[in-house]
PDB file of C-alpha atoms in Angstrom:
ATOM      1  CA  UNK A   2      -0.299   0.053   0.283  1.00  0.00           C
ATOM      2  CA  UNK A   3       2.610   1.961   0.970  1.00  0.00           C
ATOM      3  CA  UNK A   4       4.208   1.228  -2.928  1.00  0.00           C
ATOM      4  CA  UNK A   5       1.253   2.356  -4.565  1.00  0.00           C
ATOM      5  CA  UNK A   6       0.951   5.771  -2.642  1.00  0.00           C
ATOM      6  CA  UNK A   7       4.215   6.956  -3.476  1.00  0.00           C
ATOM      7  CA  UNK A   8       2.845   6.227  -7.438  1.00  0.00           C
ATOM      8  CA  UNK A   9      -1.057   8.015  -6.472  1.00  0.00           C
ATOM      9  CA  UNK A  10       1.081  10.829  -4.483  1.00  0.00           C
ATOM     10  CA  UNK A  11       2.923  12.832  -6.917  1.00  0.00           C
ATOM     11  CA  UNK A  12      -0.626  12.417  -8.973  1.00  0.00           C
ATOM     12  CA  UNK A  13      -2.520  14.086  -7.037  1.00  0.00           C
ATOM     13  CA  UNK A  14       0.307  16.117  -5.546  1.00  0.00           C
ATOM     14  CA  UNK A  15      -0.021  17.990  -8.805  1.00  0.00           C
ATOM     15  CA  UNK A  16      -3.879  18.065  -8.508  1.00  0.00           C
ATOM     16  CA  UNK A  17      -3.002  20.198  -5.663  1.00  0.00           C
ATOM     17  CA  UNK A  18      -0.457  22.638  -6.981  1.00  0.00           C
ATOM     18  CA  UNK A  19      -3.215  23.616  -8.980  1.00  0.00           C
ATOM     19  CA  UNK A  20      -5.803  24.171  -6.474  1.00  0.00           C
ATOM     20  CA  UNK A  21      -4.064  25.998  -4.290  1.00  0.00           C
ATOM     21  CA  UNK A  22      -2.251  28.032  -7.272  1.00  0.00           C
ATOM     22  CA  UNK A  23      -5.897  28.917  -7.545  1.00  0.00           C
ATOM     23  CA  UNK A  24      -7.791  29.744  -4.935  1.00  0.00           C
ATOM     24  CA  UNK A  25      -4.653  31.715  -3.838  1.00  0.00           C
ATOM     25  CA  UNK A  26      -4.745  33.723  -7.050  1.00  0.00           C
ATOM     26  CA  UNK A  27      -1.371  32.612  -7.963  1.00  0.00           C
ATOM     27  CA  UNK A  28      -3.511  31.802 -10.879  1.00  0.00           C
ATOM     28  CA  UNK A  29      -6.897  33.412 -12.599  1.00  0.00           C
ATOM     29  CA  UNK A  30      -9.749  31.518 -14.528  1.00  0.00           C
ATOM     30  CA  UNK A  31      -8.753  32.490 -17.750  1.00  0.00           C
ATOM     31  CA  UNK A  32      -5.919  31.114 -17.100  1.00  0.00           C
ATOM     32  CA  UNK A  33      -7.213  27.795 -15.795  1.00  0.00           C
ATOM     33  CA  UNK A  34      -8.906  27.933 -19.077  1.00  0.00           C
ATOM     34  CA  UNK A  35      -6.246  28.059 -21.241  1.00  0.00           C
ATOM     35  CA  UNK A  36      -4.469  25.301 -19.709  1.00  0.00           C
ATOM     36  CA  UNK A  37      -7.426  22.637 -20.153  1.00  0.00           C
ATOM     37  CA  UNK A  38      -7.887  23.970 -23.045  1.00  0.00           C
ATOM     38  CA  UNK A  39      -4.270  23.790 -23.914  1.00  0.00           C
ATOM     39  CA  UNK A  40      -4.601  19.993 -22.443  1.00  0.00           C
ATOM     40  CA  UNK A  41      -7.806  19.451 -24.145  1.00  0.00           C
ATOM     41  CA  UNK A  42      -6.607  20.452 -27.798  1.00  0.00           C
ATOM     42  CA  UNK A  43      -3.110  19.856 -27.954  1.00  0.00           C
ATOM     43  CA  UNK A  44      -1.517  18.106 -25.368  1.00  0.00           C
ATOM     44  CA  UNK A  45      -3.207  15.211 -25.084  1.00  0.00           C
ATOM     45  CA  UNK A  46      -4.109  14.557 -29.269  1.00  0.00           C
ATOM     46  CA  UNK A  47       0.063  14.862 -29.533  1.00  0.00           C
ATOM     47  CA  UNK A  48      -0.104  11.677 -26.865  1.00  0.00           C
ATOM     48  CA  UNK A  49      -3.022   9.686 -28.517  1.00  0.00           C
ATOM     49  CA  UNK A  50      -1.377  10.398 -31.730  1.00  0.00           C
ATOM     50  CA  UNK A  51       2.448   9.223 -31.114  1.00  0.00           C
ATOM     51  CA  UNK A  52       1.203   6.173 -29.374  1.00  0.00           C
ATOM     52  CA  UNK A  53      -0.899   4.923 -31.612  1.00  0.00           C
ATOM     53  CA  UNK A  54       1.542   5.531 -34.844  1.00  0.00           C
ATOM     54  CA  UNK A  55       4.477   4.533 -33.480  1.00  0.00           C
ATOM     55  CA  UNK A  56       3.015   2.215 -30.391  1.00  0.00           C
ATOM     56  CA  UNK A  57       3.153  -2.044 -30.513  1.00  0.00           C
ATOM     57  CA  UNK A  58      -0.729  -2.490 -31.149  1.00  0.00           C
ATOM     58  CA  UNK A  59      -1.752  -6.282 -30.359  1.00  0.00           C
ATOM     59  CA  UNK A  60      -2.869  -8.681 -33.300  1.00  0.00           C
ATOM     60  CA  UNK A  61      -5.973  -9.086 -30.974  1.00  0.00           C
ATOM     61  CA  UNK A  62      -8.976  -7.821 -31.007  1.00  0.00           C
ATOM     62  CA  UNK A  63      -9.569  -6.618 -27.595  1.00  0.00           C
ATOM     63  CA  UNK A  64     -12.988  -6.915 -27.844  1.00  0.00           C
ATOM     64  CA  UNK A  65     -12.845  -9.155 -24.086  1.00  0.00           C
ATOM     65  CA  UNK A  66     -10.880  -6.501 -22.630  1.00  0.00           C
ATOM     66  CA  UNK A  67     -14.149  -3.546 -24.187  1.00  0.00           C
ATOM     67  CA  UNK A  68     -16.821  -6.546 -22.938  1.00  0.00           C
ATOM     68  CA  UNK A  69     -14.687  -5.949 -19.541  1.00  0.00           C
ATOM     69  CA  UNK A  70     -15.134  -2.524 -18.965  1.00  0.00           C
ATOM     70  CA  UNK A  71     -18.204  -1.327 -20.341  1.00  0.00           C
ATOM     71  CA  UNK A  72     -20.743  -3.576 -18.946  1.00  0.00           C
ATOM     72  CA  UNK A  73     -19.509  -3.254 -15.621  1.00  0.00           C
ATOM     73  CA  UNK A  74     -19.853   0.470 -16.792  1.00  0.00           C
ATOM     74  CA  UNK A  75     -23.752   0.009 -17.841  1.00  0.00           C
ATOM     75  CA  UNK A  76     -24.425  -1.441 -14.423  1.00  0.00           C
ATOM     76  CA  UNK A  77     -23.071   1.107 -12.236  1.00  0.00           C
ATOM     77  CA  UNK A  78     -24.414   3.864 -15.115  1.00  0.00           C
ATOM     78  CA  UNK A  79     -27.682   1.896 -14.342  1.00  0.00           C
ATOM     79  CA  UNK A  80     -27.264   1.258 -10.482  1.00  0.00           C
ATOM     80  CA  UNK A  81     -26.327   5.109  -9.295  1.00  0.00           C
ATOM     81  CA  UNK A  82     -29.516   6.460 -11.975  1.00  0.00           C
ATOM     82  CA  UNK A  83     -31.994   4.226 -10.580  1.00  0.00           C
ATOM     83  CA  UNK A  84     -30.831   5.088  -7.023  1.00  0.00           C
ATOM     84  CA  UNK A  85     -30.759   9.173  -7.710  1.00  0.00           C
ATOM     85  CA  UNK A  86     -34.159   8.928  -9.297  1.00  0.00           C
ATOM     86  CA  UNK A  87     -35.521   6.648  -6.507  1.00  0.00           C
ATOM     87  CA  UNK A  88     -34.146   6.814  -3.662  1.00  0.00           C
ATOM     88  CA  UNK A  89     -33.007  10.791  -3.735  1.00  0.00           C
ATOM     89  CA  UNK A  90     -35.934  11.849  -5.985  1.00  0.00           C
ATOM     90  CA  UNK A  91     -33.582  13.126  -9.106  1.00  0.00           C
ATOM     91  CA  UNK A  92     -35.652  12.842 -12.732  1.00  0.00           C
ATOM     92  CA  UNK A  93     -35.067  13.447 -15.824  1.00  0.00           C
ATOM     93  CA  UNK A  94     -31.440  15.500 -16.830  1.00  0.00           C
ATOM     94  CA  UNK A  95     -30.684  15.724 -13.330  1.00  0.00           C
ATOM     95  CA  UNK A  96     -31.155  11.578 -13.061  1.00  0.00           C
ATOM     96  CA  UNK A  97     -29.009  11.011 -16.632  1.00  0.00           C
ATOM     97  CA  UNK A  98     -26.268  13.001 -15.401  1.00  0.00           C
ATOM     98  CA  UNK A  99     -26.216  10.740 -11.822  1.00  0.00           C
ATOM     99  CA  UNK A 100     -25.363   8.126 -14.059  1.00  0.00           C
ATOM    100  CA  UNK A 101     -23.383   9.876 -16.449  1.00  0.00           C
ATOM    101  CA  UNK A 102     -21.161  10.974 -12.969  1.00  0.00           C
ATOM    102  CA  UNK A 103     -20.933   7.446 -11.716  1.00  0.00           C
ATOM    103  CA  UNK A 104     -19.647   5.674 -14.725  1.00  0.00           C
ATOM    104  CA  UNK A 105     -17.507   8.098 -16.914  1.00  0.00           C
ATOM    105  CA  UNK A 106     -13.901   8.238 -15.335  1.00  0.00           C
ATOM    106  CA  UNK A 107     -11.457  11.118 -15.527  1.00  0.00           C
ATOM    107  CA  UNK A 108      -9.596   9.851 -18.440  1.00  0.00           C
ATOM    108  CA  UNK A 109      -8.409  13.217 -19.600  1.00  0.00           C
ATOM    109  CA  UNK A 110      -6.843  14.836 -16.539  1.00  0.00           C
ATOM    110  CA  UNK A 111      -6.796  11.649 -13.543  1.00  0.00           C
ATOM    111  CA  UNK A 112      -6.003   8.567 -16.234  1.00  0.00           C
ATOM    112  CA  UNK A 113      -3.658   8.789 -18.569  1.00  0.00           C
ATOM    113  CA  UNK A 114      -0.927  10.598 -16.512  1.00  0.00           C
ATOM    114  CA  UNK A 115      -2.089   8.102 -13.607  1.00  0.00           C
ATOM    115  CA  UNK A 116      -1.716   4.640 -15.552  1.00  0.00           C
ATOM    116  CA  UNK A 117       1.519   5.336 -17.043  1.00  0.00           C
ATOM    117  CA  UNK A 118       3.282   6.803 -14.668  1.00  0.00           C
ATOM    118  CA  UNK A 119       1.828   3.743 -12.415  1.00  0.00           C
ATOM    119  CA  UNK A 120       3.081   1.028 -15.594  1.00  0.00           C
ATOM    120  CA  UNK A 121       4.736   3.003 -18.193  1.00  0.00           C
ATOM    121  CA  UNK A 122       5.272   2.758 -21.719  1.00  0.00           C
ATOM    122  CA  UNK A 123       3.726  -0.460 -21.661  1.00  0.00           C
ATOM    123  CA  UNK A 124       0.241   0.492 -20.645  1.00  0.00           C
ATOM    124  CA  UNK A 125      -0.431   2.595 -23.856  1.00  0.00           C
ATOM    125  CA  UNK A 126      -1.818   0.890 -25.534  1.00  0.00           C
ATOM    126  CA  UNK A 127      -4.326  -0.961 -23.752  1.00  0.00           C
ATOM    127  CA  UNK A 128      -4.789   2.910 -21.792  1.00  0.00           C
ATOM    128  CA  UNK A 129      -5.547   4.109 -25.663  1.00  0.00           C
ATOM    129  CA  UNK A 130      -7.456   1.044 -26.784  1.00  0.00           C
ATOM    130  CA  UNK A 131     -10.237   2.188 -24.162  1.00  0.00           C
ATOM    131  CA  UNK A 132      -9.349   6.188 -24.882  1.00  0.00           C
ATOM    132  CA  UNK A 133     -10.319   5.416 -28.209  1.00  0.00           C
ATOM    133  CA  UNK A 134     -14.321   4.647 -27.315  1.00  0.00           C
ATOM    134  CA  UNK A 135     -14.484   5.634 -24.430  1.00  0.00           C
ATOM    135  CA  UNK A 136     -15.503   8.956 -24.969  1.00  0.00           C
ATOM    136  CA  UNK A 137     -17.617   8.265 -28.016  1.00  0.00           C
ATOM    137  CA  UNK A 138     -19.667   5.502 -26.305  1.00  0.00           C
ATOM    138  CA  UNK A 139     -20.260   7.829 -22.600  1.00  0.00           C
ATOM    139  CA  UNK A 140     -21.051  11.098 -24.708  1.00  0.00           C
ATOM    140  CA  UNK A 141     -23.237   9.405 -27.074  1.00  0.00           C
ATOM    141  CA  UNK A 142     -25.915   7.104 -24.245  1.00  0.00           C
ATOM    142  CA  UNK A 143     -25.721  10.797 -22.263  1.00  0.00           C
ATOM    143  CA  UNK A 144     -26.938  12.812 -25.183  1.00  0.00           C
ATOM    144  CA  UNK A 145     -29.452   9.816 -25.847  1.00  0.00           C
ATOM    145  CA  UNK A 146     -30.868   9.022 -23.032  1.00  0.00           C
ATOM    146  CA  UNK A 147     -31.151  12.963 -22.117  1.00  0.00           C
ATOM    147  CA  UNK A 148     -32.757  13.562 -25.914  1.00  0.00           C
ATOM    148  CA  UNK A 149     -34.160  10.577 -25.893  1.00  0.00           C
ATOM    149  CA  UNK A 150     -35.812   9.812 -29.963  1.00  0.00           C
ATOM    150  CA  UNK A 151     -35.388  14.083 -30.406  1.00  0.00           C
ATOM    151  CA  UNK A 152     -31.623  13.298 -30.159  1.00  0.00           C
ATOM    152  CA  UNK A 153     -29.787  14.080 -33.707  1.00  0.00           C
ATOM    153  CA  UNK A 154     -27.752  11.199 -34.514  1.00  0.00           C
ATOM    154  CA  UNK A 155     -25.657  14.210 -37.404  1.00  0.00           C
ATOM    155  CA  UNK A 156     -25.429  16.816 -34.083  1.00  0.00           C
ATOM    156  CA  UNK A 157     -24.175  14.206 -32.158  1.00  0.00           C
ATOM    157  CA  UNK A 158     -21.543  12.551 -34.773  1.00  0.00           C
ATOM    158  CA  UNK A 159     -20.538  15.873 -35.497  1.00  0.00           C
ATOM    159  CA  UNK A 160     -19.362  16.372 -31.938  1.00  0.00           C
ATOM    160  CA  UNK A 161     -17.894  13.620 -31.757  1.00  0.00           C
ATOM    161  CA  UNK A 162     -15.546  13.966 -35.142  1.00  0.00           C
ATOM    162  CA  UNK A 163     -14.366  17.304 -34.178  1.00  0.00           C
ATOM    163  CA  UNK A 164     -13.474  16.649 -30.397  1.00  0.00           C
ATOM    164  CA  UNK A 165     -10.005  17.037 -30.689  1.00  0.00           C
ATOM    165  CA  UNK A 166      -9.357  13.292 -28.746  1.00  0.00           C
ATOM    166  CA  UNK A 167     -11.334  10.941 -31.547  1.00  0.00           C
ATOM    167  CA  UNK A 168      -9.118  13.716 -34.472  1.00  0.00           C
ATOM    168  CA  UNK A 169      -5.886  11.824 -31.804  1.00  0.00           C
ATOM    169  CA  UNK A 170      -6.975   8.635 -32.191  1.00  0.00           C
ATOM    170  CA  UNK A 171      -8.114   8.847 -36.084  1.00  0.00           C
ATOM    171  CA  UNK A 172      -4.846  11.152 -37.473  1.00  0.00           C
ATOM    172  CA  UNK A 173      -2.487   8.385 -34.986  1.00  0.00           C
ATOM    173  CA  UNK A 174      -4.573   5.125 -36.369  1.00  0.00           C
ATOM    174  CA  UNK A 175      -3.730   6.528 -40.108  1.00  0.00           C
ATOM    175  CA  UNK A 176      -0.460   8.235 -40.276  1.00  0.00           C
ATOM    176  CA  UNK A 177       1.334   4.307 -38.156  1.00  0.00           C
ATOM    177  CA  UNK A 178       1.372   2.879 -41.761  1.00  0.00           C
ATOM    178  CA  UNK A 179       3.629   5.362 -43.084  1.00  0.00           C
ATOM    179  CA  UNK A 180       4.714   6.579 -39.476  1.00  0.00           C
ATOM    180  CA  UNK A 181       8.383   5.204 -40.474  1.00  0.00           C
ATOM    181  CA  UNK A 182       9.054   7.610 -43.252  1.00  0.00           C
ATOM    182  CA  UNK A 183       8.257  10.927 -41.761  1.00  0.00           C
ATOM    183  CA  UNK A 184      10.877  13.391 -40.208  1.00  0.00           C
ATOM    184  CA  UNK A 185      12.369  12.560 -36.889  1.00  0.00           C
ATOM    185  CA  UNK A 186      12.171  16.340 -36.271  1.00  0.00           C
ATOM    186  CA  UNK A 187       8.276  16.141 -36.748  1.00  0.00           C
ATOM    187  CA  UNK A 188       8.124  12.928 -33.933  1.00  0.00           C
ATOM    188  CA  UNK A 189       9.885  14.918 -31.354  1.00  0.00           C
ATOM    189  CA  UNK A 190       7.780  18.120 -32.346  1.00  0.00           C
ATOM    190  CA  UNK A 191       4.990  15.789 -31.207  1.00  0.00           C
ATOM    191  CA  UNK A 192       7.061  14.275 -28.552  1.00  0.00           C
ATOM    192  CA  UNK A 193       7.414  17.453 -26.842  1.00  0.00           C
ATOM    193  CA  UNK A 194       3.971  18.080 -26.648  1.00  0.00           C
ATOM    194  CA  UNK A 195       3.053  14.559 -25.859  1.00  0.00           C
ATOM    195  CA  UNK A 196       5.492  14.811 -22.389  1.00  0.00           C
ATOM    196  CA  UNK A 197       3.170  17.958 -21.516  1.00  0.00           C
ATOM    197  CA  UNK A 198       0.546  16.471 -21.480  1.00  0.00           C
ATOM    198  CA  UNK A 199       0.454  14.467 -18.251  1.00  0.00           C
ATOM    199  CA  UNK A 200       1.344  17.563 -15.344  1.00  0.00           C
ATOM    200  CA  UNK A 201      -0.543  19.486 -17.485  1.00  0.00           C
ATOM    201  CA  UNK A 202      -3.587  18.202 -17.619  1.00  0.00           C
ATOM    202  CA  UNK A 203      -3.375  17.191 -13.663  1.00  0.00           C
ATOM    203  CA  UNK A 204      -2.511  20.943 -12.084  1.00  0.00           C
ATOM    204  CA  UNK A 205      -5.710  22.184 -14.784  1.00  0.00           C
ATOM    205  CA  UNK A 206      -7.452  19.689 -12.972  1.00  0.00           C
ATOM    206  CA  UNK A 207      -7.017  21.123  -9.577  1.00  0.00           C
ATOM    207  CA  UNK A 208      -7.818  24.536 -10.699  1.00  0.00           C
ATOM    208  CA  UNK A 209     -10.358  23.191 -11.873  1.00  0.00           C
ATOM    209  CA  UNK A 210     -11.461  21.610  -8.251  1.00  0.00           C
ATOM    210  CA  UNK A 211     -11.280  25.042  -6.887  1.00  0.00           C
ATOM    211  CA  UNK A 212     -14.410  26.602  -8.411  1.00  0.00           C
ATOM    212  CA  UNK A 213     -16.251  23.193  -7.307  1.00  0.00           C
ATOM    213  CA  UNK A 214     -18.305  22.538  -4.120  1.00  0.00           C
ATOM    214  CA  UNK A 215     -20.228  20.433  -3.023  1.00  0.00           C
ATOM    215  CA  UNK A 216     -23.210  22.299  -3.847  1.00  0.00           C
ATOM    216  CA  UNK A 217     -26.127  19.304  -4.021  1.00  0.00           C
ATOM    217  CA  UNK A 218     -24.973  18.655  -0.429  1.00  0.00           C
ATOM    218  CA  UNK A 219     -23.273  15.216   0.301  1.00  0.00           C
ATOM    219  CA  UNK A 220     -25.637  11.614   0.055  1.00  0.00           C
ATOM    220  CA  UNK A 221     -25.634  11.983  -3.379  1.00  0.00           C
ATOM    221  CA  UNK A 222     -22.297  12.662  -4.615  1.00  0.00           C
ATOM    222  CA  UNK A 223     -21.245  10.170  -1.729  1.00  0.00           C
ATOM    223  CA  UNK A 224     -23.317   7.712  -3.508  1.00  0.00           C
ATOM    224  CA  UNK A 225     -22.270   8.491  -6.756  1.00  0.00           C
ATOM    225  CA  UNK A 226     -18.731   8.629  -5.351  1.00  0.00           C
ATOM    226  CA  UNK A 227     -18.940   5.227  -3.986  1.00  0.00           C
ATOM    227  CA  UNK A 228     -20.085   3.712  -7.549  1.00  0.00           C
ATOM    228  CA  UNK A 229     -17.369   5.494  -9.044  1.00  0.00           C
ATOM    229  CA  UNK A 230     -14.483   4.525  -6.925  1.00  0.00           C
ATOM    230  CA  UNK A 231     -15.156   1.133  -5.553  1.00  0.00           C
ATOM    231  CA  UNK A 232     -18.239  -0.458  -8.308  1.00  0.00           C
ATOM    232  CA  UNK A 233     -17.199   0.230 -10.876  1.00  0.00           C
ATOM    233  CA  UNK A 234     -13.690  -1.330 -10.690  1.00  0.00           C
ATOM    234  CA  UNK A 235     -14.538  -3.951  -8.230  1.00  0.00           C
ATOM    235  CA  UNK A 236     -17.100  -5.197 -11.400  1.00  0.00           C
ATOM    236  CA  UNK A 237     -13.570  -4.695 -13.574  1.00  0.00           C
ATOM    237  CA  UNK A 238     -12.201  -7.152 -12.019  1.00  0.00           C
ATOM    238  CA  UNK A 239     -14.384  -9.403 -11.500  1.00  0.00           C
ATOM    239  CA  UNK A 240     -15.327  -9.295 -15.030  1.00  0.00           C
ATOM    240  CA  UNK A 241     -11.936  -9.201 -16.700  1.00  0.00           C
ATOM    241  CA  UNK A 242     -10.382 -11.679 -14.592  1.00  0.00           C
ATOM    242  CA  UNK A 243     -13.339 -14.457 -14.568  1.00  0.00           C
ATOM    243  CA  UNK A 244     -15.659 -14.102 -17.092  1.00  0.00           C
ATOM    244  CA  UNK A 245     -14.124 -12.345 -20.163  1.00  0.00           C
ATOM    245  CA  UNK A 246     -10.693 -13.578 -21.604  1.00  0.00           C
ATOM    246  CA  UNK A 247      -8.409  -9.878 -20.860  1.00  0.00           C
ATOM    247  CA  UNK A 248      -4.426 -10.139 -21.333  1.00  0.00           C
ATOM    248  CA  UNK A 249      -3.112 -10.875 -17.686  1.00  0.00           C
ATOM    249  CA  UNK A 250      -1.371  -8.117 -17.981  1.00  0.00           C
ATOM    250  CA  UNK A 251      -4.605  -5.357 -18.983  1.00  0.00           C
ATOM    251  CA  UNK A 252      -6.427  -6.100 -16.113  1.00  0.00           C
ATOM    252  CA  UNK A 253      -4.367  -3.359 -13.665  1.00  0.00           C
ATOM    253  CA  UNK A 254      -4.807  -0.909 -16.819  1.00  0.00           C
ATOM    254  CA  UNK A 255      -8.519  -1.715 -17.133  1.00  0.00           C
ATOM    255  CA  UNK A 256      -9.512  -1.637 -13.527  1.00  0.00           C
ATOM    256  CA  UNK A 257      -7.096   1.672 -11.909  1.00  0.00           C
ATOM    257  CA  UNK A 258      -9.325   3.306 -15.196  1.00  0.00           C
ATOM    258  CA  UNK A 259     -12.727   2.654 -13.939  1.00  0.00           C
ATOM    259  CA  UNK A 260     -10.930   3.703 -10.356  1.00  0.00           C
ATOM    260  CA  UNK A 261     -10.889   7.215 -11.942  1.00  0.00           C
ATOM    261  CA  UNK A 262     -12.907  10.123 -10.091  1.00  0.00           C
ATOM    262  CA  UNK A 263     -15.940  10.987 -11.929  1.00  0.00           C
ATOM    263  CA  UNK A 264     -15.126  12.946 -15.124  1.00  0.00           C
ATOM    264  CA  UNK A 265     -15.587  16.695 -15.624  1.00  0.00           C
ATOM    265  CA  UNK A 266     -17.691  15.211 -19.050  1.00  0.00           C
ATOM    266  CA  UNK A 267     -20.816  14.588 -16.561  1.00  0.00           C
ATOM    267  CA  UNK A 268     -20.080  18.580 -15.491  1.00  0.00           C
ATOM    268  CA  UNK A 269     -20.374  20.087 -18.661  1.00  0.00           C
ATOM    269  CA  UNK A 270     -23.417  18.100 -19.739  1.00  0.00           C
ATOM    270  CA  UNK A 271     -25.164  19.265 -16.838  1.00  0.00           C
ATOM    271  CA  UNK A 272     -23.909  22.526 -18.217  1.00  0.00           C
ATOM    272  CA  UNK A 273     -25.069  22.479 -21.259  1.00  0.00           C
ATOM    273  CA  UNK A 274     -29.027  21.351 -20.368  1.00  0.00           C
ATOM    274  CA  UNK A 275     -28.638  23.513 -17.513  1.00  0.00           C
ATOM    275  CA  UNK A 276     -30.069  20.733 -14.579  1.00  0.00           C
ATOM    276  CA  UNK A 277     -27.714  18.823 -12.198  1.00  0.00           C
ATOM    277  CA  UNK A 278     -24.617  21.589 -12.591  1.00  0.00           C
ATOM    278  CA  UNK A 279     -24.342  21.457  -8.432  1.00  0.00           C
ATOM    279  CA  UNK A 280     -24.759  17.644  -8.435  1.00  0.00           C
ATOM    280  CA  UNK A 281     -22.396  16.989 -10.892  1.00  0.00           C
ATOM    281  CA  UNK A 282     -19.719  19.500  -9.768  1.00  0.00           C
ATOM    282  CA  UNK A 283     -20.144  17.954  -6.319  1.00  0.00           C
ATOM    283  CA  UNK A 284     -19.672  14.342  -7.934  1.00  0.00           C
ATOM    284  CA  UNK A 285     -16.224  15.192  -9.905  1.00  0.00           C
ATOM    285  CA  UNK A 286     -14.670  17.106  -6.183  1.00  0.00           C
ATOM    286  CA  UNK A 287     -15.664  14.748  -3.757  1.00  0.00           C
ATOM    287  CA  UNK A 288     -14.363  11.527  -6.370  1.00  0.00           C
ATOM    288  CA  UNK A 289     -11.184  13.092  -6.936  1.00  0.00           C
ATOM    289  CA  UNK A 290     -10.937  14.296  -3.179  1.00  0.00           C
ATOM    290  CA  UNK A 291     -11.322  10.178  -2.486  1.00  0.00           C
ATOM    291  CA  UNK A 292     -10.031   8.857  -4.709  1.00  0.00           C
ATOM    292  CA  UNK A 293      -5.948   9.681  -4.013  1.00  0.00           C
ATOM    293  CA  UNK A 294      -7.160   6.529  -1.455  1.00  0.00           C
ATOM    294  CA  UNK A 295      -8.900   4.068  -2.948  1.00  0.00           C
ATOM    295  CA  UNK A 296      -7.356   4.641  -6.066  1.00  0.00           C
ATOM    296  CA  UNK A 297      -4.574   3.892  -4.603  1.00  0.00           C
ATOM    297  CA  UNK A 298      -5.795   1.193  -3.135  1.00  0.00           C
ATOM    298  CA  UNK A 299      -6.920  -0.290  -5.819  1.00  0.00           C
ATOM    299  CA  UNK A 300      -2.960   0.066  -7.575  1.00  0.00           C
ATOM    300  CA  UNK A 301      -1.530  -2.373  -4.318  1.00  0.00           C
ATOM    301  CA  UNK A 302      -4.186  -4.533  -5.015  1.00  0.00           C
ATOM    302  CA  UNK A 303      -3.721  -5.021  -9.424  1.00  0.00           C
ATOM    303  CA  UNK A 304       0.124  -5.371  -8.456  1.00  0.00           C
ATOM    304  CA  UNK A 305       0.580  -8.057  -5.843  1.00  0.00           C
TER     305      UNK A 305
END
């Protein structure tokens, strides 16, 4: 457990740096927004592009790996949404936001840097195999649940194909056959941008958390945090270990991906539909604070 904490604490230490810098006024809101935009639009897409274009992608189809993760995600989403509706009286968009908050991992700002730090470059391929489809699946599902039959397929597709992460995935796949023919200075430039992704993402997360509080009280956000930090990784571990065929070395990556706190996309969804904003922000803030301990525990479990 101590070894796991030594991996996790520096990661969340950078989050704390961003949080403290914003609270002390060293960095203003505009700077935090700009840093987040840099991470989402440039640094992380560069990291994904570099990994997919030049990484060692396995020949085997990762269906069991994906099934382990997304079956667990669907169960957690359903449980949290039903509890929000029937135990806490949240309906409509708020119920969707509750389920989305429990299922959507903070992959960009927490998952990618922590998993790469914990497992090294060998984790890059299984990590980005999840990143590649995590956003399209969860955002499409959330939009469809909110808008129902009125959701525009064309609108969803347009949002996805212009998302920087999806662009990075597409470019990485497209450049893979010719990666060796491209000039090395280009790859060094992309590599420098990729190296900035992790620290910038963590500081940006701290800056963002400085403006979140427990606006929705404690009971429902605590329920969402428990589903996200405990139930989701537990189900992934059980499914990947005992139900679906998953390479043994990939199981820790999937578990830690699931163990991440609630993602900011839940907050963005709530803002878009102007409902459940306080709930989403509270779930993000609380789950991120608790993840310091829970992610260290899961890391200790999967590395023993």
